[in-house]
Amino acid sequence: MALHLVVLIKVVPDGKEVFVDPVTFTLNRSMATNIINPADENALEAALQIKDKMDAKITVMTMAPPFAEPFLMECMSRGADEAVLISDRAVAGSDTYPTSLTVAAAIRKMGDVDIVFAGEKTSDSSTGHVGPGVAEFIGAELASYSRKVTYEDGYVIAERELENGVEEVRIPTPAVVTILTDSNDPRRATLRKKIDAMKKGIITWSLADINIPADWVGLRSSPTVVKKMLPFPRKDRKAEKIEKDKIPELIDNLVKAGVIKLEAE
Amino acid sequence: MSEFDAIVVGGGPAGSSAAMRLASAGHNVLLVEKADPPGSKNVSGGVLWGNDLEAVIPDWQKTAPVERYVKAKGVGFLTKESNIGLEFRSGLFDKNRAGHMVLRAKLDQWLVKKAKDMGAMVATGVTVDRVAFDKGKAIGVEQDGDIITSDCVILAEGANPRVAIDSGLREPLNDKDVAIGVKEVIKLSEKTVNERFNLRDKEGFAGEYVLGFLPDQVEAGGFLYTNKDTISAGVVISMKHLRENDRTYSFDIIEQFLEHPAIAPLVDGGSVEEYSAHMVQEGGIERVPKLYGNGYMIAGDAAGFSFSNGLVLQGMNYAIASGIAAADTFIEAKKGSGVSEESLAGYRKRLLDSYVLKDLYNFRGIDEVTWGRLPHRAMPNALEHIMKGLFIEQGVPKKHLYQLMTEALGESGIRTSEAVLEGYRMLRRM
């Protein structure tokens, strides 16, 4: 039977076009165009690479207002088989807790999901909560910080990039894998898949479709409180331009300061 | 059975017009555009002479995203210190506001949306690799190894016709056939644009300039179009001259144009919103490829349908007219014997009957006189000499106009016999 892979995406403002307001320290997103969260593109690519090797169905899913539709279409144009948009006025203002809960309910509704892929974090809020949250709510194993994922007879093998090295884990399905930004090279859309996507269209689910009561979600059911935003403190660095003839002197000084060590040839 | 009746490659004025015509006639059409959003890869100045649009969008005059209408048209010869110009500012432009300044990023998106609303399937952000052929007949397009089938392919991919070239339907472009256009969109305010160009409300100014002051042998033309609160300003440089002069850079020439004493005050204080460059078709009728074959037609810039005589620079009108002609040819072929090389021959006939091919035939060889030392060096220099003699009082006995003109020929920098001969050729061909 075909594997069922679900890829979670989020539409975010392009970080290159977001500015911090110098007075209020809030994010000014008004100039920004929307993009697929970069790590989510890598998550989709990781799923597509599994589909390249074996019989698999990929469902891409997001929770967002209808403006996210073209981005779901783009995912199908790259090779996802179907797209689900969870869209409901009641979810507005939800933080990562009700979001994970809602997404998990949608995954449970699908019933047959083997692996859930998500970006390790989003570029607009960087919490990294939703992937692990979904794993918790659906009772699946989790491999976070992954850069490479393969599937073998009911197990997911993930290469996890940690602070002190790389760890390879083997976990049973159903599993959730969160993928690091830039961990692969996302493929481009093709015309054939674009046409197919336009013919298929997008599946839209409301909260009622996934049996989530409206008072479980939204701003009121979100425990996160943003108290304050602060600018990142700038550190003035000492910089000095060294002319070519001063390089031996520089090396001497660095050796004396213990920054570098010269080895005999 | 094909998936589509027709596939149109390119969502500019030619492709969108073809798609609109086909879709509104009930045909199942796919429009493929590499830019997302449409128009974002376009550099055209530009002025849209949109009379032909009426056939596909009857109320375009009221609904199209245009900036201003052409109320004044200017031609100027620039020397190092002077602008010797001619301006046609006329109420005659008010009666039929056919010429409009447009920003293509807005216009092309609007046209593609119209095509979609009329029923075309639109795929943006994807580039077709080539036309797919089977036994000499075009059967669709190929992209990333897939073939999407259609009864007919209309190539409307613009001035850089990669698909036509890669499909063997067009010769690769030579330096002689193209020029490089470089454009800036400069932000001012609506009020400032009105004041600087002497305009009111929706009135606009379109100016073309000969850059007679450039160093070396470089030949280039400049243009200046007023949008609502921006100015589109740029240069068109002959590719041949760019190649021959190692020290010449397109970005340098646009700067020299914008810093010219007659131009600088018009753009002063503005901020650059867009900077772009693209090739411009200049080959004329000699370089128009075979326009149709079994199962395909080529329209717009991809077919070399652009017109420049030094006084005007047009392409969008030819694009729209040819896109519609291609669509109508297909519609007629489907009603009759079906799509074949013979039934699509009607496309060329339609174009021969219209201004599209008539203009190109009538102005055959125009590039030989619009690029050359006479318009680009001799005329600016000679005109400056005459104007100086006429208008700058120098405390010496005045000369007759005839005397000034004879002297001016001497100041022009080219031999009198050459100037006379070239001048005659220019008048004949222009």
XYZ file of C-alpha atoms in Angstrom:
695
model
C 0.000 0.000 0.000
C 1.147 3.463 -0.764
C 2.767 5.455 1.995
C 0.813 8.503 3.060
C 3.043 11.516 3.690
C 1.691 14.796 5.031
C 3.683 18.018 4.676
C 2.777 20.970 6.884
C 3.469 24.404 5.444
C 3.015 27.961 6.574
C 2.774 31.079 4.432
C 5.047 33.768 5.908
C 6.100 37.287 4.963
C 9.405 37.316 3.097
C 11.965 38.000 5.841
C 14.030 40.165 3.516
C 11.128 42.603 3.405
C 10.201 42.706 7.089
C 11.535 45.560 9.235
C 11.540 46.251 12.939
C 9.767 49.516 13.697
C 12.423 51.644 15.425
C 9.851 53.205 17.788
C 7.480 50.415 18.799
C 9.885 47.494 18.154
C 7.045 45.602 16.470
C 7.487 43.908 13.109
C 6.432 45.922 10.093
C 5.186 43.389 7.541
C 3.230 45.819 5.395
C 5.895 45.964 2.672
C 6.481 42.223 2.567
C 5.255 39.787 -0.048
C 4.242 36.308 1.074
C 6.298 33.180 0.533
C 6.253 29.555 1.647
C 8.265 29.325 4.878
C 11.747 28.331 3.611
C 12.159 25.272 5.894
C 8.741 24.004 4.745
C 10.001 23.981 1.166
C 12.787 21.689 2.369
C 10.209 19.562 4.217
C 8.210 19.163 1.002
C 11.361 18.267 -0.915
C 12.281 15.641 1.709
C 8.844 14.057 1.257
C 9.127 14.231 -2.545
C 12.485 12.443 -2.394
C 10.804 9.524 -0.614
C 8.007 9.541 -3.197
C 10.669 9.455 -5.956
C 11.776 6.040 -4.672
C 8.505 4.352 -3.721
C 4.743 4.407 -4.050
C 3.597 7.312 -1.890
C 0.866 9.916 -1.695
C 1.738 13.408 -0.463
C -0.845 15.659 1.151
C 0.269 19.212 1.789
C -1.632 21.054 4.484
C -1.782 24.499 6.046
C -3.987 26.353 8.498
C -4.551 29.839 7.119
C -7.009 32.223 5.492
C -7.789 31.551 1.791
C -4.853 33.738 0.649
C -2.688 30.648 1.195
C -4.320 28.808 -1.725
C -1.783 29.785 -4.430
C 1.008 28.485 -2.175
C -0.730 25.134 -1.752
C -1.141 25.082 -5.549
C 2.601 25.702 -5.867
C 3.284 22.665 -3.637
C 1.065 20.499 -5.836
C 2.850 21.947 -8.892
C 6.075 20.544 -7.435
C 4.625 17.102 -6.898
C 2.272 16.953 -3.889
C -0.828 14.924 -4.754
C -3.433 16.857 -2.815
C -3.723 19.993 -0.732
C -5.801 20.682 2.359
C -6.539 24.158 3.637
C -7.851 24.369 7.192
C -9.631 27.672 7.145
C -11.965 28.958 9.804
C -12.501 32.425 11.233
C -12.369 30.968 14.749
C -8.678 30.041 14.500
C -7.548 33.669 14.082
C -5.010 34.605 16.740
C -4.146 31.002 17.594
C -0.635 30.399 18.898
C 1.323 27.195 18.433
C -0.722 25.226 20.987
C -4.200 25.346 19.376
C -2.482 25.258 15.951
C -0.779 21.932 16.775
C -4.047 20.645 18.199
C -6.016 21.571 15.087
C -3.452 20.227 12.645
C -3.251 17.007 14.637
C -7.043 16.641 14.438
C -6.884 17.016 10.657
C -4.160 14.351 10.468
C -6.237 12.025 12.624
C -9.175 12.567 10.283
C -7.028 11.344 7.364
C -6.460 8.192 9.400
C -3.739 6.495 7.368
C -0.819 8.928 7.711
C 2.651 7.330 7.935
C 5.013 10.314 8.121
C 4.340 13.996 8.834
C 6.947 16.449 7.552
C 7.263 19.983 8.862
C 9.845 22.721 8.633
C 12.025 22.823 11.732
C 10.865 26.366 12.410
C 9.114 29.232 10.678
C 11.002 32.310 9.573
C 8.417 34.675 11.065
C 8.156 33.377 14.640
C 10.880 30.719 14.977
C 9.230 28.766 17.796
C 9.719 25.323 16.276
C 6.672 24.189 18.298
C 4.163 22.911 15.786
C 6.022 19.840 14.494
C 6.738 18.448 18.003
C 3.258 19.572 19.166
C 1.588 17.573 16.407
C 3.730 14.543 17.262
C 2.528 14.788 20.858
C -1.148 15.179 19.921
C -1.209 12.288 17.433
C 1.012 10.113 19.634
C 3.754 9.706 17.049
C 7.529 9.415 17.347
C 9.482 12.608 16.574
C 12.768 13.246 14.787
C 13.507 16.958 15.000
C 16.392 18.919 13.397
C 16.566 16.436 10.524
C 18.519 17.053 7.357
C 17.985 13.757 5.562
C 15.124 11.275 5.792
C 14.649 7.806 4.349
C 11.965 5.161 4.857
C 12.504 1.439 5.313
C 9.859 -1.171 6.180
C 7.803 0.753 8.700
C 10.718 2.810 10.014
C 11.923 6.340 9.375
C 15.680 6.832 9.372
C 16.552 10.466 10.011
C 19.891 12.231 10.153
C 19.595 14.804 12.933
C 21.984 17.730 13.002
C 22.802 18.509 16.628
C 25.115 21.021 18.244
C 27.883 18.502 18.803
C 27.465 16.296 15.757
C 25.118 14.294 13.606
C 22.841 11.635 15.037
C 21.062 8.985 13.020
C 17.797 7.775 14.500
C 15.484 4.974 13.430
C 11.901 5.431 14.604
C 8.724 3.516 13.795
C 5.854 5.090 11.845
C 3.650 6.977 12.335
C 6.371 9.559 12.784
C 6.826 13.301 12.639
C 10.018 14.684 11.124
C 11.024 18.341 11.277
C 13.393 19.422 8.529
C 16.152 22.010 8.719
C 16.266 25.003 6.385
C 18.600 24.534 3.395
C 18.946 20.805 4.065
C 18.120 20.035 0.409
C 17.506 21.756 -2.908
C 13.749 22.165 -3.490
C 12.690 21.207 -7.002
C 10.806 23.514 -9.319
C 7.212 23.256 -10.428
C 6.508 21.577 -13.750
C 3.856 22.533 -16.272
C 2.270 19.050 -16.196
C 1.862 19.157 -12.421
C 0.608 22.738 -12.522
C -2.131 21.743 -14.931
C -3.036 18.718 -12.782
C -3.117 20.923 -9.668
C -5.470 23.403 -11.323
C -7.763 20.559 -12.341
C -7.728 19.023 -8.839
C -8.146 22.209 -6.807
C -7.792 22.485 -3.048
C -9.700 20.684 -0.292
C -10.934 23.110 2.371
C -11.818 21.965 5.876
C -13.463 24.047 8.561
C -13.150 23.299 12.291
C -16.462 21.429 12.106
C -14.980 19.118 9.454
C -12.278 17.984 11.882
C -14.462 18.031 15.019
C -12.647 20.810 16.864
C -14.903 23.083 18.973
C -14.386 26.753 18.188
C -13.572 27.597 21.806
C -10.523 25.303 21.763
C -8.762 27.646 19.343
C -8.170 31.331 18.693
C -6.522 34.006 20.787
C -8.384 33.071 24.002
C -7.206 29.483 23.950
C -3.623 30.495 23.236
C -1.407 30.530 26.319
C 1.359 32.619 24.686
C 1.504 36.266 25.705
C 3.904 38.550 23.849
C 4.897 41.005 26.576
C 7.464 43.034 24.770
C 9.701 43.069 21.706
C 13.260 44.236 22.112
C 15.841 45.099 19.524
C 18.815 42.784 19.327
C 21.688 44.594 21.073
C 24.352 45.616 18.603
C 27.892 44.839 19.555
C 30.502 47.179 18.190
C 33.369 45.121 16.953
C 36.926 46.270 16.821
C 38.104 46.308 13.241
C 41.489 47.191 11.890
C 42.710 47.160 8.325
C 46.034 45.390 7.965
C 48.303 46.261 5.062
C 50.187 43.493 3.313
C 53.592 44.232 4.921
C 52.087 44.098 8.423
C 50.876 40.522 8.082
C 53.947 38.864 9.730
C 53.527 41.239 12.685
C 49.826 40.332 12.894
C 50.639 36.630 12.916
C 53.212 37.216 15.705
C 50.599 39.052 17.770
C 47.959 36.361 17.214
C 50.441 33.691 18.277
C 51.374 35.716 21.367
C 47.688 36.181 22.251
C 47.198 32.429 21.916
C 44.568 32.795 19.164
C 46.509 30.711 16.666
C 49.353 28.244 16.925
C 52.073 27.805 14.333
C 53.031 24.255 13.496
C 56.428 23.310 12.193
C 56.324 22.289 8.557
C -7.360 13.794 -28.823
C -5.335 16.751 -27.545
C -5.604 18.043 -23.987
C -6.045 21.616 -25.221
C -7.302 23.205 -28.398
C -4.444 25.666 -28.227
C -1.435 26.384 -26.031
C -0.206 29.978 -25.987
C 3.387 30.484 -24.846
C 3.888 33.927 -23.298
C 1.556 36.134 -21.279
C 2.376 39.536 -22.754
C 0.062 41.574 -24.987
C 0.386 39.119 -27.914
C -0.196 35.944 -25.904
C -2.947 37.324 -23.693
C -4.795 38.764 -26.679
C -4.629 35.418 -28.463
C -5.773 33.573 -25.330
C -8.656 36.000 -24.738
C -9.839 35.673 -28.333
C -9.629 31.873 -28.239
C -11.238 31.478 -24.818
C -14.107 33.803 -25.588
C -14.765 31.808 -28.776
C -15.225 28.783 -26.512
C -11.862 27.122 -27.106
C -10.017 25.203 -24.445
C -6.793 27.185 -24.159
C -3.723 27.028 -21.918
C -1.660 30.191 -21.455
C 1.854 29.588 -20.099
C 3.916 32.493 -18.767
C 7.399 32.153 -17.256
C 7.126 35.242 -15.040
C 5.202 35.132 -11.796
C 3.486 37.535 -11.638
C 3.153 38.205 -15.389
C 4.920 41.361 -16.537
C 7.639 41.087 -13.927
C 10.211 40.109 -16.536
C 9.228 42.844 -18.963
C 11.163 46.051 -19.558
C 9.101 47.814 -22.244
C 8.925 51.590 -21.734
C 6.296 52.069 -22.818
C 3.468 53.490 -24.765
C 0.527 51.239 -25.561
C -1.298 52.117 -28.767
C -4.245 49.989 -27.828
C -6.810 50.383 -30.614
C -6.579 46.676 -31.395
C -7.385 45.739 -27.789
C -10.952 46.806 -28.439
C -11.547 43.530 -30.293
C -10.956 41.523 -27.096
C -11.716 44.052 -24.347
C -14.282 46.551 -25.689
C -14.073 48.806 -22.626
C -10.267 48.769 -22.323
C -10.103 52.571 -22.539
C -11.980 52.762 -19.243
C -10.674 49.673 -17.437
C -7.043 49.070 -18.447
C -4.407 50.020 -15.847
C -2.893 52.880 -17.838
C -0.845 55.726 -16.366
C -1.467 58.701 -18.647
C -2.460 59.254 -22.277
C -0.107 60.721 -24.873
C -0.840 64.438 -25.031
C 2.593 65.507 -26.211
C 5.235 63.731 -28.213
C 8.813 64.977 -28.361
C 11.896 64.196 -30.414
C 15.225 65.648 -29.326
C 18.810 65.659 -30.563
C 21.196 65.869 -27.642
C 24.737 67.204 -27.905
C 27.033 67.728 -24.946
C 25.405 71.049 -24.099
C 22.178 71.218 -26.059
C 18.845 69.625 -26.721
C 17.515 70.593 -30.138
C 13.996 69.316 -30.055
C 10.655 69.220 -31.724
C 7.461 68.837 -29.756
C 4.008 67.944 -30.961
C 1.566 68.873 -28.216
C -1.922 68.812 -29.541
C -5.615 68.758 -28.804
C -5.804 66.236 -31.624
C -4.543 63.639 -29.127
C -7.601 64.275 -26.923
C -10.173 63.095 -29.448
C -8.916 59.542 -29.641
C -6.839 58.742 -26.617
C -5.241 55.701 -28.203
C -1.726 56.123 -26.871
C -1.229 55.402 -23.193
C 1.820 55.171 -20.979
C 1.741 51.841 -19.221
C 3.762 49.998 -16.629
C 3.959 46.462 -17.914
C 4.049 44.843 -14.485
C 0.501 46.146 -14.017
C -0.745 45.830 -17.608
C 0.404 42.258 -18.188
C -1.113 41.023 -14.925
C -4.376 42.640 -15.889
C -4.364 41.122 -19.384
C -3.582 37.649 -18.052
C -6.352 37.949 -15.483
C -8.756 38.958 -18.250
C -7.746 35.866 -20.229
C -8.360 33.737 -17.130
C -11.751 35.367 -16.535
C -12.698 34.598 -20.129
C -11.947 30.927 -19.504
C -8.297 30.328 -20.347
C -6.267 28.102 -18.033
C -3.238 30.118 -16.928
C 0.051 28.620 -15.691
C 2.580 31.168 -14.472
C 6.111 30.760 -13.172
C 7.011 27.960 -15.548
C 9.137 28.038 -18.686
C 8.316 25.883 -21.704
C 11.368 24.078 -23.121
C 10.317 23.632 -26.745
C 7.491 22.905 -29.150
C 6.869 19.169 -29.397
C 6.673 17.787 -32.929
C 5.433 14.480 -34.271
C 5.879 13.677 -37.968
C 6.432 17.340 -38.794
C 3.347 18.548 -36.945
C 3.433 20.572 -33.738
C 1.553 18.485 -31.178
C 2.016 20.627 -28.074
C 4.789 21.848 -25.838
C 7.511 20.064 -23.944
C 8.437 21.007 -20.387
C 10.754 19.098 -18.043
C 10.302 15.919 -20.073
C 6.493 16.065 -20.212
C 4.536 16.802 -23.365
C 1.329 18.796 -22.991
C -0.684 18.249 -26.157
C -2.713 20.724 -28.194
C -4.043 21.107 -31.729
C -2.082 24.302 -32.120
C 0.751 26.201 -30.400
C 0.940 29.981 -30.554
C 4.397 31.237 -29.639
C 4.193 34.736 -28.184
C 7.245 34.619 -25.973
C 8.609 38.090 -26.626
C 11.887 39.623 -27.712
C 14.039 36.761 -26.478
C 12.373 33.884 -28.345
C 14.184 30.933 -26.763
C 11.411 28.417 -27.393
C 11.194 29.282 -31.104
C 14.993 29.140 -31.450
C 15.362 25.900 -29.468
C 12.545 24.348 -31.503
C 14.314 25.251 -34.742
C 11.522 27.623 -35.784
C 13.701 30.699 -35.755
C 17.351 31.462 -36.421
C 19.385 32.515 -33.378
C 19.546 36.279 -33.029
C 22.567 38.185 -34.337
C 23.992 41.338 -32.782
C 22.658 43.281 -35.751
C 19.086 42.158 -35.038
C 18.864 43.350 -31.471
C 19.488 46.340 -29.298
C 19.732 46.457 -25.539
C 17.132 48.474 -23.668
C 17.919 49.667 -20.150
C 15.221 51.361 -18.118
C 14.721 53.024 -14.771
C 11.372 53.827 -13.224
C 11.935 57.010 -11.241
C 9.517 57.994 -8.495
C 8.503 61.639 -8.181
C 5.006 62.849 -7.324
C 2.017 63.375 -9.574
C 2.264 67.118 -9.025
C 5.968 67.243 -9.855
C 5.466 65.225 -13.048
C 2.677 67.606 -14.081
C 4.789 70.696 -13.408
C 7.984 69.501 -15.038
C 6.316 68.310 -18.226
C 3.624 70.955 -18.426
C 0.767 68.469 -18.033
C -2.668 68.348 -16.449
C -4.770 65.467 -15.150
C -4.181 62.373 -17.222
C -2.068 64.083 -19.875
C 1.307 62.546 -20.597
C 4.520 63.231 -22.475
C 6.482 60.699 -24.522
C 9.920 61.736 -25.696
C 12.574 60.017 -27.811
C 16.125 61.363 -27.972
C 19.249 60.815 -30.051
C 22.277 60.648 -27.758
C 24.695 62.563 -29.985
C 27.158 63.289 -27.177
C 28.367 59.759 -26.458
C 32.096 59.031 -26.646
C 33.661 56.681 -29.201
C 31.426 55.340 -31.930
C 28.638 54.303 -29.580
C 25.138 54.923 -30.883
C 22.147 54.988 -28.587
C 18.694 56.486 -28.300
C 17.015 57.658 -25.118
C 13.391 57.724 -24.060
C 11.362 59.426 -21.379
C 7.731 58.573 -20.636
C 5.610 60.106 -17.907
C 3.584 57.750 -15.735
C 1.144 58.885 -13.068
C 3.743 59.657 -10.393
C 6.836 58.092 -11.914
C 8.934 58.538 -15.036
C 10.109 55.651 -17.182
C 13.475 56.697 -18.580
C 15.966 54.646 -20.465
C 18.225 54.048 -23.411
C 18.334 51.677 -26.351
C 21.875 50.828 -27.403
C 22.874 49.016 -30.545
C 24.185 45.570 -29.603
C 26.807 45.790 -32.326
C 28.274 48.946 -30.794
C 28.236 47.533 -27.294
C 30.174 44.539 -28.560
C 32.665 46.631 -30.530
C 33.411 49.119 -27.757
C 34.888 47.314 -24.794
C 34.718 50.322 -22.544
C 31.025 50.934 -23.118
C 28.567 49.734 -20.503
C 24.806 49.986 -20.764
C 24.483 51.148 -17.150
C 26.966 53.921 -17.874
C 25.055 55.152 -20.918
C 21.742 55.407 -19.056
C 23.546 57.443 -16.382
C 24.995 59.774 -19.020
C 21.512 60.234 -20.469
C 19.945 60.990 -17.079
C 22.755 63.413 -16.205
C 22.467 65.345 -19.479
C 21.760 69.032 -18.711
C 18.426 68.887 -20.560
C 17.274 65.662 -18.875
C 18.645 65.921 -15.327
C 16.198 68.650 -14.161
C 13.272 66.466 -15.282
C 14.242 63.521 -13.077
C 15.952 65.501 -10.311
C 15.220 64.330 -6.765
C 13.463 61.171 -7.894
C 14.194 57.777 -6.381
C 14.798 54.760 -8.579
C 11.992 52.232 -8.060
C 12.918 49.744 -10.759
C 15.995 49.046 -12.816
C 15.846 46.596 -15.655
C 17.342 45.614 -18.989
C 16.138 43.553 -21.920
C 16.797 43.034 -25.571
C 14.797 44.887 -28.217
C 14.090 43.389 -31.636
C 15.507 45.581 -34.382
C 15.881 43.215 -37.285
C 12.948 44.453 -39.348
C 11.232 42.404 -42.036
C 14.479 40.684 -43.060
C 14.554 38.877 -39.743
C 10.880 37.945 -39.488
C 10.908 34.121 -39.367
C 8.477 31.772 -41.075
C 5.331 32.828 -39.224
C 3.407 29.553 -39.229
C 3.773 25.882 -39.907
C 1.840 22.696 -39.364
C 0.300 23.271 -35.942
C 2.030 26.461 -34.860
C 2.089 30.233 -35.335
C 4.490 32.905 -34.026
C 3.203 36.309 -32.849
C 4.435 39.562 -31.353
C 8.098 40.292 -30.638
C 8.905 36.582 -30.985
C 8.107 37.042 -34.675
C 10.161 40.232 -34.831
C 7.072 42.454 -34.926
C 8.480 45.662 -33.552
C 8.870 48.960 -35.279
C 11.359 51.734 -34.825
C 12.085 54.564 -37.215
C 13.939 56.727 -34.758
C 10.848 58.858 -34.171
C 8.606 56.184 -32.748
C 9.308 52.864 -31.085
C 6.368 50.476 -31.097
C 5.712 46.836 -30.364
C 2.671 46.291 -28.172
C 0.196 47.252 -30.900
C 1.834 44.808 -33.350
C 1.781 42.197 -30.595
C -1.939 42.579 -29.905
C -2.875 42.674 -33.596
C -0.803 39.593 -34.414
C -2.038 37.674 -31.350
C -5.629 38.266 -32.406
C -4.830 37.376 -36.022
C -3.295 34.079 -34.891
C -6.336 33.281 -32.744
C -8.754 34.124 -35.562
C -6.785 31.959 -37.982
C -7.029 29.022 -35.576
C -10.756 29.575 -34.980
C -11.378 29.596 -38.733
C -9.213 26.516 -39.281
C -11.129 24.584 -36.604
C -14.422 25.497 -38.228
C -13.139 24.407 -41.628
C -10.789 21.611 -42.552
C -8.879 21.565 -39.233
C -5.399 22.686 -38.285
C -2.804 22.167 -40.999
C -0.019 24.143 -42.605
C -2.441 25.182 -45.361
C -5.207 26.316 -43.016
C -2.771 28.328 -40.871
C -1.435 30.117 -43.967
C -4.341 32.477 -43.373
C -2.332 33.961 -40.502
C 0.255 35.459 -42.830
C -2.498 36.711 -45.152
C -4.246 38.450 -42.263
C -0.994 40.136 -41.247
C -0.234 41.176 -44.831
C -3.645 42.813 -44.993
C -3.050 44.683 -41.737
C -0.526 47.301 -40.737
C 1.617 44.653 -39.046
C 3.397 43.325 -42.118
C 2.588 46.375 -44.261
C 4.631 48.601 -41.930
C 7.495 46.152 -41.780
C 7.634 45.841 -45.594
C 7.215 49.567 -46.165
C 10.044 50.359 -43.792
C 12.401 47.655 -45.014
C 16.009 48.612 -44.262
C 15.008 51.345 -41.845
C 17.607 50.140 -39.343
C 20.362 51.152 -41.780
C 19.335 54.802 -41.509
C 18.207 54.944 -37.876
C 21.550 53.568 -36.743
C 24.386 55.470 -38.362
C 26.647 58.451 -38.135
C 24.241 60.858 -39.801
C 21.452 60.760 -37.205
C 23.676 59.991 -34.258
C 26.505 62.482 -34.801
C 26.111 64.721 -37.844
C 22.544 65.860 -37.265
C 22.920 66.799 -33.586
C 26.164 68.677 -34.333
C 24.839 70.470 -37.420
C 21.557 71.404 -35.741
C 23.406 72.814 -32.769
C 25.549 74.943 -35.088
C 22.497 76.369 -36.868
C 20.668 77.098 -33.613
C 23.717 78.767 -32.142
C 24.007 80.993 -35.218
C 20.335 81.853 -35.175
C 19.672 82.395 -31.504
C 22.854 83.287 -29.666
C 23.842 86.918 -30.274
C 27.615 87.018 -30.623
C 28.290 90.648 -31.525
C 29.333 89.751 -35.067
C 27.522 90.296 -38.404
C 24.556 87.876 -38.738
C 24.554 85.130 -41.333
C 21.798 83.932 -43.641
C 20.166 80.608 -42.812
C 21.534 79.061 -46.013
C 25.065 80.094 -45.015
C 24.574 78.634 -41.518
C 23.346 75.365 -42.959
C 26.316 75.043 -45.296
C 28.658 75.743 -42.416
C 26.744 73.305 -40.234
C 27.445 70.517 -42.707
C 31.115 71.276 -42.240
C 30.682 71.091 -38.457
C 28.748 67.849 -38.631
C 31.800 65.625 -38.500
C 30.985 63.675 -41.651
C 31.730 64.469 -45.305
C 29.177 66.639 -47.075
C 28.675 64.103 -49.874
C 28.056 61.377 -47.319
C 25.623 63.574 -45.406
C 23.640 64.398 -48.531
C 23.478 60.786 -49.645
C 22.586 59.490 -46.182
C 20.044 62.262 -45.735
C 18.333 61.331 -48.959
C 18.231 57.652 -47.980
C 16.870 58.570 -44.571
C 14.025 60.676 -45.948
C 13.098 57.949 -48.416
C 13.049 55.157 -45.838
C 11.561 57.026 -42.926
